[in-house]
Amino acid sequence: SQQGEEDPQALSIQEGENATMNCSYKTSINNLQWYRQNSGRGLVHLILIRSNEREKHSGRLRVTLDTSKKSSSLLITASRAADTASYFCATDSGGGADGLTFGKGTHLIIQP
Amino acid sequence: ETGVTQTPRHLVMGMTNKKSLKCEQHLGHNAMYWYKQSAKKPLELMFVYSLEERVENNSVPSRFSPECPNSSHLFLHLHTLQPEDSALYLCASSQVWDRFYEQYFGPGTRLTVT
């Protein structure tokens, strides 16, 4: 069954604006990760937040995690045209070599 | 993309063909994964190998057969596929040393079954 559910499914903003994407999940997790995928390509890992963390930053990325609400958000500040891509949240519920469970993703378009 | 490579990048095959997808990771990882990405569906985990042993098989039809000869290579053997198997097949690897790990993905093989 689908674990992560991103919201919105699509988002179009102007370059320089901030983009916020949300992710909800259903079961308890060890960690939550965000990935980016450019059209028809492989996924690129962006950031991992552990279940005992509430916020994490990496460059222009800010991720929050609320385990009580089973939700996470990804904020991209000062967006650039190169940020145009699909963004996925993925959860790891087990340990060791479990695969990740992905949502359907948010397609982000940055208008120049 | 030099971390995890996949070949071929594109594959068109008939339903009676037999083909194989290849994945190679150059990161020294000890776990490898196959995912299927279909249009408008979430990525689906197909197989997981840890230390060259299959640890997960998510009810994948037997027409998909994985093989992991060593920690750096992973294959997906395909035979008598159906048109609905057309998708982007992604390989990933990770270093399983703790509960927290990230996966590194290859560029994928775009498979079209005619």
mmCIF file of N, CA and C in Angstrom, chain B residues 12-19 78-83 113-114:
data_model
loop_
_atom_site.group_PDB
_atom_site.id
_atom_site.type_symbol
_atom_site.label_atom_id
_atom_site.label_comp_id
_atom_site.label_asym_id
_atom_site.label_seq_id
_atom_site.Cartn_x
_atom_site.Cartn_y
_atom_site.Cartn_z
ATOM 1 N N VAL B 12 13.218 -1.979 -26.236
ATOM 2 C CA VAL B 12 11.921 -2.324 -26.805
ATOM 3 C C VAL B 12 11.943 -3.820 -27.055
ATOM 4 N N MET B 13 10.976 -4.521 -26.545
ATOM 5 C CA MET B 13 10.960 -5.969 -26.720
ATOM 6 C C MET B 13 9.541 -6.471 -26.941
ATOM 7 N N GLY B 14 9.458 -7.542 -27.691
ATOM 8 C CA GLY B 14 8.191 -8.194 -27.907
ATOM 9 C C GLY B 14 7.848 -9.091 -26.732
ATOM 10 N N MET B 15 6.616 -9.509 -26.681
ATOM 11 C CA MET B 15 6.156 -10.291 -25.526
ATOM 12 C C MET B 15 6.799 -11.658 -25.451
ATOM 13 N N THR B 16 7.352 -12.137 -26.550
ATOM 14 C CA THR B 16 7.972 -13.465 -26.516
ATOM 15 C C THR B 16 9.482 -13.411 -26.329
ATOM 16 N N ASN B 17 10.025 -12.202 -26.259
ATOM 17 C CA ASN B 17 11.483 -12.075 -26.133
ATOM 18 C C ASN B 17 11.966 -12.378 -24.723
ATOM 19 N N LYS B 18 13.274 -12.624 -24.640
ATOM 20 C CA LYS B 18 13.957 -12.698 -23.357
ATOM 21 C C LYS B 18 15.076 -11.676 -23.370
ATOM 22 N N LYS B 19 15.107 -10.821 -22.363
ATOM 23 C CA LYS B 19 16.145 -9.816 -22.265
ATOM 24 C C LYS B 19 16.564 -9.678 -20.810
ATOM 25 N N LEU B 78 14.163 -10.781 -17.952
ATOM 26 C CA LEU B 78 12.787 -10.572 -18.383
ATOM 27 C C LEU B 78 12.395 -11.623 -19.415
ATOM 28 N N HIS B 79 11.210 -12.192 -19.277
ATOM 29 C CA HIS B 79 10.733 -13.135 -20.299
ATOM 30 C C HIS B 79 9.221 -13.150 -20.324
ATOM 31 N N THR B 80 8.699 -13.273 -21.518
ATOM 32 C CA THR B 80 7.254 -13.283 -21.775
ATOM 33 C C THR B 80 6.537 -12.167 -21.029
ATOM 34 N N LEU B 81 7.024 -10.946 -21.250
ATOM 35 C CA LEU B 81 6.415 -9.790 -20.582
ATOM 36 C C LEU B 81 5.098 -9.405 -21.228
ATOM 37 N N GLN B 82 4.349 -8.582 -20.512
ATOM 38 C CA GLN B 82 3.077 -8.065 -20.965
ATOM 39 C C GLN B 82 3.211 -6.565 -21.252
ATOM 40 N N PRO B 83 2.339 -6.014 -22.086
ATOM 41 C CA PRO B 83 2.415 -4.572 -22.363
ATOM 42 C C PRO B 83 2.360 -3.724 -21.103
ATOM 43 N N VAL B 113 7.202 -2.731 -23.963
ATOM 44 C CA VAL B 113 6.830 -4.078 -24.386
ATOM 45 C C VAL B 113 5.758 -3.959 -25.464
ATOM 46 N N THR B 114 6.051 -4.482 -26.629
ATOM 47 C CA THR B 114 5.109 -4.354 -27.755
ATOM 48 C C THR B 114 4.374 -5.672 -28.010
#
